[in-house]
Amino acid sequence: MPEFITNLLPDVVLQYIQDWGLLDIGAQHIGLPHFLIVGAILFALGVFAIITRKNAIMVLMGLELILNAANINFVAFSRFGGMNYDGQIAAIFVIVLAAAEVAVALAIILNIYQTYKHINVDEIVELKK
Amino acid sequence: MEQIPQILNDLQSNVDFYGIVFIMFSALVVGSGLMTVLSKKMMHAAVGLLFTLFGIAGLYALLAADFIAITQVMVYIGGILTLIIFGVMLTSRVTDIERKTDAFASVSNTAGVAIGIACAAFLSYVFVSTKWLEIPVATIPDGTITQIGTLLMTNYFAAFIVAAVLLLIAFIGAALIARRKN
C-alpha cells in the first residue's frame, strides 16, 4: 500500500484492514475460501437471472453462470481440498453436460419461437398450439 | 500506536503478483457477470457472458488446472457462447419490442434481488466460517493433460463412454427438434 494512501487513512481503519486480512492477497494467503466466494457470487447472479428475466435465452445464460460456479468449486477443491484430478474430471463432465444441455435447450427455444413468435417464458404455457 | 509501521510493512509484503492477478480475474468475473445479468439488450448480455467465461478460464489457470482452462475457452467460448449468440440473433426481432409482462414483474425483481443477495451472503458465510481441511497439492504439476487422460481411460472409462453416447443422443435430438416441420 503506497505511503500517501496510508497517511490519509486513520489508524483504526488500518487496524481493521490488518485484523480482517483485507490486504492479504499474496500467493500464500489466497486459499480455498477466496475461490469459493467467487463461485458463490456467480451462483447468486445466476439465480437472480433465472428468477427475474423473462427471455428464455437469458434464463439459459443464468443456468450457464450457475454451472460455472459449480465448476469453480470443483477445481478449487481439486487444488486445495485433496481431490487432486478427480475434481478436474468432474469439471470436464460438467462442461460436457452443459454443451449437451445448451444444444437441446436452444433447439426447444427455436421451436417455441416458430410457434409463438416470442420467447417470453411468462406467457408460454404450452409447447404446442 | 507504535505498531502501525509494522502493519504497513506487513501490508506491503503481503501483496504479490499471484494475488493481483487473482483480484483482476475475480473482478472481471463478477463485473461482467453483473453486466450479463443486468443488461437489457440480449447481445450485451452475451458479450458479458463471454468475459465472464474468459475470467473463469483465468481462475482455472490460477488453480493450476491448465487443461480445464483450455477446455473452458474452447468449449464454452468457442461452442456454447456461439450457440447462444445464434439463438439471440434467431429469436430477436429487428425492432426490439417491449414485451408485455405481468403485474408481478416488479415484485419478481425485488424478490430476485433479495434471493440473490441472500444466496451470496449465506454461501459466503458458510464458506468463510467452515474450517476446511486444506491439503494443497504438494508440487504444482508441469501439466495435467497426461494425468487427466490416463484417468479418463482407466478409472472414469464408463463415465467417458456414457458422456460420449449422451452427447451423440443430445445433438441428434437437438437437430430433430430444431428442424421446421411442414
XYZ file of N, CA and C in Angstrom, chain A residues 1-3 6 11-12 14-15 17-18 23-49 51-55 57-58 60-61 64-65 67-69 71-73 75-89 91-104 106-111 113-114 116-120 122-123, chain B residues 1 3-4 7-8 10-12 14-16 18-20 22-23 26 29-30 33-34 36-40 42 45-46 49 52-53 56 59-60 62-65 67-68 71-72 75-76 80 83-84 87-88 90-93 99-102 105 108-109 112-113 115-116 119-120 123-124 127-128 132-137 140-141 143-144 147-148 151-152 156 159-160 163 166-167 170-171 174 177-178 180-181:
588
model
N 0.847 -1.190 0.000
C 0.000 0.000 0.000
C 0.885 1.243 0.000
N 0.676 2.154 -0.936
C 1.576 3.310 -1.017
C 1.466 4.198 0.219
N 2.521 4.957 0.415
C 2.619 5.790 1.628
C 1.536 6.846 1.676
N -1.749 5.458 2.971
C -1.749 5.109 4.393
C -1.719 6.357 5.262
N -5.774 5.413 11.831
C -5.133 4.209 12.362
C -6.125 3.087 12.600
N -7.382 3.479 12.980
C -8.385 2.454 13.263
C -8.682 1.635 12.015
N -6.692 1.169 9.472
C -5.530 0.316 9.196
C -5.543 -0.919 10.079
N -5.946 -0.713 11.343
C -6.007 -1.850 12.262
C -7.046 -2.867 11.791
N -8.084 -3.264 8.683
C -7.567 -3.916 7.474
C -6.616 -5.031 7.858
N -5.812 -4.777 8.888
C -4.868 -5.791 9.347
C -5.601 -6.983 9.952
N -5.975 -7.082 3.001
C -4.922 -6.891 2.006
C -3.956 -8.058 1.951
N -4.364 -9.196 2.573
C -3.506 -10.381 2.489
C -3.767 -11.068 1.162
N -3.258 -10.511 0.091
C -3.556 -11.081 -1.222
C -2.295 -11.618 -1.861
N -1.409 -12.168 -1.074
C -0.269 -12.846 -1.645
C -0.622 -14.289 -1.962
N 0.295 -14.978 -2.639
C 0.021 -16.364 -3.037
C -0.177 -17.265 -1.829
N 0.485 -16.925 -0.706
C 0.355 -17.807 0.453
C -0.928 -17.553 1.220
N -1.612 -16.456 0.932
C -2.852 -16.152 1.645
C -4.083 -16.565 0.866
N -4.008 -16.546 -0.460
C -5.199 -16.857 -1.254
C -5.381 -18.352 -1.264
N -6.454 -18.789 -0.629
C -6.680 -20.217 -0.500
C -8.044 -20.602 -1.000
N -8.548 -21.685 -0.432
C -9.844 -22.218 -0.846
C -10.992 -21.225 -0.706
N -11.163 -20.513 0.443
C -12.359 -19.669 0.575
C -12.459 -18.564 -0.463
N -11.332 -18.030 -0.930
C -11.417 -16.959 -1.919
C -12.101 -17.439 -3.200
N -11.654 -18.598 -3.693
C -12.259 -19.116 -4.925
C -13.704 -19.527 -4.673
N -13.997 -20.085 -3.495
C -15.377 -20.484 -3.201
C -16.294 -19.277 -3.160
N -15.790 -18.137 -2.670
C -16.641 -16.940 -2.602
C -16.917 -16.411 -4.004
N -15.921 -16.460 -4.891
C -16.197 -16.071 -6.280
C -17.285 -16.970 -6.862
N -17.202 -18.280 -6.568
C -18.244 -19.192 -7.035
C -19.598 -18.860 -6.445
N -19.623 -18.471 -5.155
C -20.901 -18.153 -4.509
C -21.537 -16.925 -5.149
N -20.714 -15.900 -5.449
C -21.269 -14.690 -6.070
C -21.809 -15.014 -7.463
N -21.069 -15.840 -8.198
C -21.521 -16.218 -9.538
C -22.824 -17.006 -9.462
N -22.922 -17.888 -8.474
C -24.158 -18.662 -8.288
C -25.332 -17.740 -7.999
N -25.110 -16.725 -7.137
C -26.203 -15.796 -6.804
C -26.636 -15.002 -8.029
N -25.647 -14.605 -8.870
C -26.006 -13.884 -10.100
C -26.845 -14.765 -11.023
N -26.478 -16.035 -11.126
C -27.246 -16.937 -11.976
C -28.651 -17.140 -11.454
N -28.809 -17.287 -10.127
C -30.142 -17.438 -9.538
C -30.979 -16.192 -9.803
N -30.327 -15.021 -9.676
C -31.033 -13.763 -9.951
C -31.526 -13.721 -11.400
N -30.655 -14.121 -12.346
C -31.069 -14.093 -13.754
C -32.226 -15.050 -13.992
N -34.508 -16.066 -11.897
C -35.751 -15.636 -11.269
C -36.370 -14.467 -12.016
N -35.549 -13.462 -12.390
C -36.147 -12.197 -12.813
C -36.318 -12.064 -14.312
N -35.480 -12.707 -15.133
C -35.535 -12.403 -16.561
C -36.690 -13.128 -17.233
N -37.252 -12.486 -18.259
C -38.402 -13.044 -18.970
C -37.968 -13.809 -20.210
N -36.836 -13.410 -20.778
C -36.363 -14.019 -22.018
C -35.782 -15.398 -21.724
N -33.652 -17.151 -23.332
C -32.197 -17.267 -23.518
C -31.453 -16.642 -22.347
N -32.039 -15.599 -21.738
C -31.416 -15.040 -20.530
C -31.458 -16.044 -19.388
N -31.319 -19.190 -19.812
C -30.258 -20.145 -20.169
C -28.885 -19.608 -19.759
N -28.663 -18.299 -19.952
C -27.369 -17.714 -19.545
C -27.194 -17.797 -18.030
N -26.005 -21.135 -17.231
C -24.575 -21.281 -17.504
C -23.739 -20.717 -16.360
N -24.179 -19.569 -15.818
C -23.428 -18.979 -14.702
C -23.416 -19.934 -13.512
N -23.734 -23.250 -13.544
C -22.869 -24.399 -13.824
C -21.399 -24.017 -13.680
N -21.048 -22.782 -14.108
C -19.656 -22.351 -13.982
C -19.264 -22.142 -12.523
N -20.221 -21.675 -11.702
C -19.931 -21.530 -10.270
C -19.612 -22.889 -9.658
N -18.427 -25.400 -11.243
C -17.144 -25.835 -11.793
C -15.970 -25.194 -11.071
N -16.100 -23.909 -10.730
C -15.029 -23.235 -9.980
C -14.809 -23.962 -8.659
N -15.928 -24.352 -7.991
C -15.774 -25.044 -6.721
C -15.081 -26.388 -6.909
N -12.897 -27.290 -9.224
C -11.462 -27.126 -9.496
C -10.738 -26.588 -8.260
N -11.405 -25.715 -7.488
C -10.763 -25.203 -6.275
C -10.537 -26.331 -5.275
N -11.529 -27.237 -5.149
C -11.316 -28.361 -4.224
C -10.266 -29.314 -4.755
N -10.135 -29.416 -6.089
C -9.099 -30.305 -6.610
C -7.716 -29.733 -6.337
N -7.614 -28.403 -6.201
C -6.308 -27.799 -5.925
C -6.010 -27.783 -4.431
N -7.015 -27.422 -3.624
C -6.766 -27.193 -2.203
C -7.337 -28.264 -1.300
N -8.365 -28.989 -1.736
C -9.076 -29.875 -0.820
C -8.671 -31.319 -0.899
N -7.589 -31.633 -1.609
C -7.154 -33.013 -1.679
C -7.906 -33.859 -2.682
N -8.735 -33.239 -3.547
C -9.441 -34.037 -4.563
C -8.543 -34.366 -5.745
N -7.572 -33.522 -6.039
C -6.429 -33.874 -6.876
C -6.735 -34.665 -8.131
N -7.157 -34.054 -9.191
C -7.533 -34.585 -10.502
C -8.956 -35.108 -10.547
N -9.492 -35.677 -9.459
C -10.884 -36.131 -9.516
C -11.820 -34.939 -9.686
N -11.509 -33.829 -9.015
C -12.324 -32.630 -9.168
C -12.258 -32.082 -10.581
N -11.068 -32.146 -11.194
C -10.941 -31.633 -12.557
C -11.731 -32.482 -13.527
N -11.770 -33.813 -13.286
C -12.532 -34.674 -14.199
C -14.024 -34.426 -14.018
N -15.244 -31.564 -13.314
C -15.463 -30.303 -14.037
C -15.586 -30.568 -15.532
N -14.778 -31.499 -16.070
C -14.872 -31.807 -17.503
C -16.244 -32.369 -17.824
N -16.758 -33.269 -16.977
C -18.073 -33.833 -17.276
C -19.166 -32.779 -17.160
N -19.006 -31.826 -16.236
C -19.986 -30.734 -16.152
C -19.985 -29.930 -17.444
N -18.779 -29.662 -18.001
C -18.708 -28.903 -19.255
C -19.398 -29.676 -20.377
N -19.163 -31.011 -20.426
C -19.795 -31.831 -21.476
C -21.310 -31.772 -21.353
N -21.823 -31.929 -20.116
C -23.276 -31.896 -19.923
C -23.833 -30.524 -20.260
N -23.081 -29.449 -19.965
C -23.558 -28.104 -20.290
C -23.680 -27.942 -21.798
N -22.722 -28.497 -22.555
C -22.804 -28.399 -24.014
C -24.056 -29.096 -24.526
N -24.310 -30.312 -24.049
C -25.493 -31.048 -24.496
C -26.769 -30.309 -24.112
N -26.785 -29.777 -22.879
C -27.987 -29.091 -22.385
C -28.275 -27.837 -23.204
N -27.231 -27.065 -23.533
C -27.457 -25.845 -24.306
C -27.959 -26.175 -25.700
N -27.423 -27.239 -26.316
C -27.880 -27.600 -27.663
C -29.360 -27.943 -27.648
N -29.790 -28.796 -26.712
C -31.199 -29.199 -26.671
C -32.087 -28.012 -26.302
N -31.585 -24.786 -26.766
C -31.742 -23.822 -27.857
C -32.624 -24.369 -28.954
N -32.573 -25.678 -29.200
C -33.482 -26.256 -30.190
C -34.925 -26.079 -29.756
N -35.205 -26.326 -28.467
C -36.573 -26.157 -27.974
C -36.983 -24.695 -28.062
N -36.053 -23.774 -27.732
C -36.397 -22.350 -27.773
C -36.689 -21.915 -29.198
N -35.912 -22.396 -30.176
C -36.178 -22.044 -31.572
C -37.546 -22.546 -32.007
N -37.903 -23.765 -31.571
C -39.214 -24.307 -31.905
C -40.322 -23.462 -31.293
N -40.126 -20.350 -30.581
C -40.181 -19.071 -31.298
C -40.961 -19.212 -32.600
N -40.794 -20.353 -33.281
C -41.559 -20.545 -34.515
C -43.046 -20.651 -34.238
N -44.735 -19.350 -31.285
C -45.319 -18.209 -30.580
C -44.862 -16.861 -31.108
N -43.784 -16.814 -31.882
C -43.150 -15.571 -32.341
C -42.559 -14.750 -31.186
N -42.399 -15.323 -30.043
C -41.653 -14.682 -28.951
C -41.174 -15.791 -28.020
N -40.245 -15.440 -27.096
C -39.746 -16.460 -26.169
C -39.858 -15.960 -24.744
N -40.984 -15.240 -24.472
C -41.202 -14.745 -23.112
C -41.729 -15.885 -22.254
N -42.935 -16.006 -19.412
C -44.141 -15.787 -18.613
C -45.405 -16.125 -19.380
N -45.350 -15.978 -20.705
C -46.572 -16.151 -21.494
C -46.682 -17.531 -22.115
N 0.113 3.168 19.597
C 0.008 3.155 18.145
C 1.384 3.022 17.516
N 2.724 0.289 16.799
C 2.823 -0.902 15.939
C 2.375 -0.629 14.521
N 1.912 0.584 14.237
C 1.389 0.874 12.897
C 2.458 0.718 11.807
N 2.586 -2.749 10.800
C 1.435 -3.126 9.977
C 1.680 -2.758 8.520
N 2.188 -1.535 8.308
C 2.446 -1.102 6.932
C 3.445 -2.024 6.260
N 3.921 -5.178 6.921
C 3.241 -6.427 6.603
C 2.387 -6.282 5.355
N 1.634 -5.148 5.302
C 0.761 -4.942 4.151
C 1.543 -4.959 2.857
N 2.692 -4.290 2.875
C 3.456 -4.234 1.642
C 4.007 -5.601 1.260
N 2.625 -8.418 1.826
C 1.617 -9.434 1.582
C 1.015 -9.392 0.186
N 1.356 -8.397 -0.600
C 0.790 -8.289 -1.944
C 1.815 -8.798 -2.937
N 1.405 -9.746 -3.776
C 2.334 -10.183 -4.813
C 1.579 -10.400 -6.116
N 0.614 -13.068 -7.869
C -0.498 -14.025 -7.874
C -1.762 -13.385 -7.335
N -1.613 -12.639 -6.223
C -2.779 -12.008 -5.623
C -3.387 -10.961 -6.527
N -2.531 -10.169 -7.168
C -3.060 -9.128 -8.049
C -3.789 -9.754 -9.225
N -5.213 -12.700 -9.263
C -6.469 -13.267 -8.756
C -7.538 -12.190 -8.604
N -7.135 -11.041 -8.030
C -8.112 -9.957 -7.853
C -8.631 -9.481 -9.197
N -11.013 -12.113 -10.648
C -12.263 -12.147 -9.885
C -13.122 -10.934 -10.207
N -14.695 -11.508 -13.552
C -15.803 -12.469 -13.493
C -17.041 -11.816 -12.893
N -16.879 -11.155 -11.748
C -18.049 -10.596 -11.065
C -18.623 -9.414 -11.843
N -20.192 -10.629 -14.991
C -21.375 -11.384 -14.613
C -22.534 -10.457 -14.292
N -22.243 -9.352 -13.604
C -23.278 -8.340 -13.351
C -23.795 -7.759 -14.655
N -23.856 -9.282 -17.536
C -24.697 -10.318 -18.138
C -26.102 -10.290 -17.565
N -26.178 -10.190 -16.219
C -27.454 -10.354 -15.554
C -28.314 -9.106 -15.696
N -27.680 -7.922 -15.692
C -28.454 -6.689 -15.581
C -28.753 -6.007 -16.911
N -28.026 -6.341 -17.989
C -28.200 -5.559 -19.214
C -29.525 -5.912 -19.869
N -30.131 -4.892 -20.489
C -31.445 -5.075 -21.100
C -31.322 -5.755 -22.454
N -29.994 -8.254 -25.265
C -29.510 -9.637 -25.218
C -28.060 -9.750 -25.686
N -25.704 -8.829 -23.032
C -25.610 -9.905 -22.049
C -24.694 -11.009 -22.553
N -24.774 -11.319 -23.872
C -23.915 -12.363 -24.426
C -22.449 -11.954 -24.359
N -21.319 -12.392 -20.900
C -21.076 -13.815 -20.625
C -19.729 -14.244 -21.179
N -17.168 -13.126 -18.736
C -17.270 -13.946 -17.522
C -16.579 -15.287 -17.718
N -16.878 -15.951 -18.853
C -16.302 -17.266 -19.101
C -14.790 -17.177 -19.257
N -13.275 -16.865 -15.858
C -13.289 -18.154 -15.167
C -12.157 -19.037 -15.676
N -9.206 -18.047 -13.826
C -9.192 -18.594 -12.466
C -8.748 -20.058 -12.489
N -9.186 -20.830 -13.507
C -8.730 -22.223 -13.619
C -7.222 -22.275 -13.797
N -5.106 -20.110 -12.693
C -4.503 -19.805 -11.397
C -4.552 -21.016 -10.480
N -5.577 -21.878 -10.652
C -5.697 -23.068 -9.818
C -4.888 -24.238 -10.364
N -3.960 -23.973 -11.277
C -3.083 -24.996 -11.850
C -3.866 -26.077 -12.554
N -4.979 -25.710 -13.207
C -5.759 -26.665 -13.988
C -5.727 -26.198 -15.432
N -5.591 -27.837 -18.354
C -6.466 -28.484 -19.334
C -7.899 -27.973 -19.215
N -8.361 -27.764 -17.973
C -9.728 -27.258 -17.786
C -9.824 -25.843 -18.348
N -10.065 -26.158 -22.048
C -11.382 -26.694 -22.397
C -12.457 -25.642 -22.229
N -12.332 -24.835 -21.170
C -13.303 -23.763 -20.941
C -13.323 -22.802 -22.118
N -14.614 -24.944 -25.426
C -15.991 -25.447 -25.428
C -16.972 -24.334 -25.094
N -16.721 -23.598 -24.015
C -17.680 -22.583 -23.608
C -17.661 -21.388 -24.552
N -20.425 -23.052 -26.868
C -21.701 -22.745 -26.221
C -22.074 -21.285 -26.430
N -23.356 -20.774 -29.895
C -24.741 -21.248 -29.982
C -25.697 -20.233 -29.387
N -25.334 -19.668 -28.215
C -26.235 -18.724 -27.550
C -26.397 -17.465 -28.390
N -28.698 -18.183 -31.086
C -30.053 -18.194 -30.553
C -30.593 -16.793 -30.357
N -29.735 -15.889 -29.864
C -30.171 -14.497 -29.673
C -30.548 -13.880 -31.006
N -31.413 -15.378 -33.795
C -32.533 -16.016 -34.483
C -33.862 -15.724 -33.810
N -33.853 -15.317 -32.550
C -35.120 -15.153 -31.842
C -35.424 -13.710 -31.492
N -34.638 -12.742 -31.987
C -34.952 -11.352 -31.675
C -35.383 -10.651 -32.947
N -36.321 -9.744 -32.822
C -36.779 -9.001 -33.989
C -35.803 -7.867 -34.268
N -41.821 -6.481 -24.568
C -42.867 -7.477 -24.318
C -43.684 -7.066 -23.118
N -44.974 -7.354 -23.195
C -45.780 -7.062 -22.018
C -45.499 -8.133 -20.959
N -45.374 -7.650 -19.730
C -45.096 -8.575 -18.640
C -46.229 -8.473 -17.631
N -46.280 -9.437 -16.759
C -47.416 -9.483 -15.842
C -47.237 -8.452 -14.729
N -44.109 -8.170 -12.166
C -42.740 -8.012 -12.649
C -41.855 -7.336 -11.607
N -41.253 -9.538 -8.765
C -40.284 -10.557 -9.130
C -38.863 -10.000 -9.079
N -38.685 -8.717 -9.515
C -37.356 -8.121 -9.449
C -36.878 -7.991 -8.014
N -36.070 -11.280 -6.660
C -34.838 -11.786 -7.236
C -33.610 -11.182 -6.579
N -33.656 -9.851 -6.368
C -32.518 -9.195 -5.694
C -32.357 -9.754 -4.283
N -33.374 -12.673 -3.030
C -32.921 -14.072 -3.004
C -31.457 -14.166 -3.437
N -31.065 -13.344 -4.428
C -29.673 -13.374 -4.858
C -28.720 -12.949 -3.763
N -28.598 -15.609 -1.112
C -27.773 -16.736 -1.555
C -26.296 -16.421 -1.375
N -25.873 -15.257 -1.917
C -24.459 -14.902 -1.859
C -23.996 -14.771 -0.410
N -23.989 -18.354 1.377
C -22.914 -19.221 0.892
C -21.549 -18.687 1.312
N -21.367 -17.332 1.220
C -20.077 -16.772 1.622
C -19.827 -17.003 3.106
N -18.833 -20.590 3.537
C -17.505 -20.874 3.008
C -16.413 -20.285 3.895
N -16.683 -19.100 4.488
C -15.649 -18.466 5.305
C -15.585 -19.110 6.676
N -12.072 -25.600 6.628
C -11.822 -26.580 5.588
C -10.538 -27.334 5.886
N -10.551 -28.603 5.531
C -9.317 -29.388 5.597
C -8.525 -29.081 4.334
N -7.600 -28.138 4.454
C -6.892 -27.689 3.264
C -5.625 -28.508 3.062
N -5.647 -29.295 1.998
C -4.450 -30.056 1.635
C -4.043 -29.597 0.248
N -3.251 -28.546 0.134
C -2.832 -28.142 -1.209
C -1.966 -29.227 -1.832
N -2.081 -29.383 -3.136
C -1.241 -30.379 -3.800
C 0.210 -29.992 -3.574
N 3.137 -28.315 -7.718
C 2.329 -27.957 -8.880
C 2.845 -28.747 -10.070
N 1.983 -29.529 -10.731
C 2.477 -30.323 -11.869
C 2.789 -29.445 -13.068
N 2.042 -30.152 -16.178
C 0.839 -30.119 -16.989
C -0.067 -31.231 -16.508
N -1.370 -31.013 -16.620
C -2.288 -32.008 -16.076
C -2.865 -32.908 -17.152
N -2.129 -36.808 -16.847
C -2.840 -37.440 -15.741
C -4.326 -37.555 -16.035
N -4.923 -36.475 -16.573
C -6.363 -36.493 -16.831
C -6.688 -37.506 -17.914
N -6.520 -40.975 -16.368
C -7.680 -41.250 -15.514
C -8.939 -41.473 -16.343
N -9.105 -40.706 -17.423
C -10.300 -40.876 -18.255
C -10.312 -42.237 -18.929
N -12.313 -43.618 -15.025
C -13.562 -42.975 -15.434
C -13.985 -43.409 -16.824
N -17.832 -43.619 -17.377
C -18.440 -42.288 -17.449
C -18.087 -41.607 -18.762
N -16.863 -41.843 -19.251
C -16.424 -41.276 -20.536
C -17.301 -41.771 -21.678
N -20.814 -40.376 -21.390
C -20.865 -38.972 -21.804
C -20.825 -38.862 -23.325
N -24.210 -39.818 -24.581
C -25.164 -38.755 -24.248
C -25.032 -37.574 -25.194
N -23.786 -37.195 -25.506
C -23.586 -36.082 -26.447
C -24.164 -36.406 -27.806
N -27.921 -36.257 -27.593
C -28.389 -34.886 -27.412
C -28.314 -34.101 -28.711
N -27.227 -34.284 -29.468
C -27.109 -33.499 -30.697
C -28.067 -33.992 -31.767
N -31.368 -32.613 -30.702
C -31.453 -31.166 -30.937
C -31.711 -30.878 -32.409
N -35.339 -31.694 -33.109
C -36.302 -30.759 -32.536
C -36.278 -29.445 -33.295
N -35.065 -28.978 -33.649
C -34.960 -27.637 -34.210
C -35.434 -27.573 -35.642
N -37.630 -27.389 -38.830
C -39.003 -26.944 -39.062
C -39.830 -28.074 -39.661
N -40.974 -28.305 -39.051
C -41.856 -29.364 -39.570
C -42.910 -28.756 -40.494
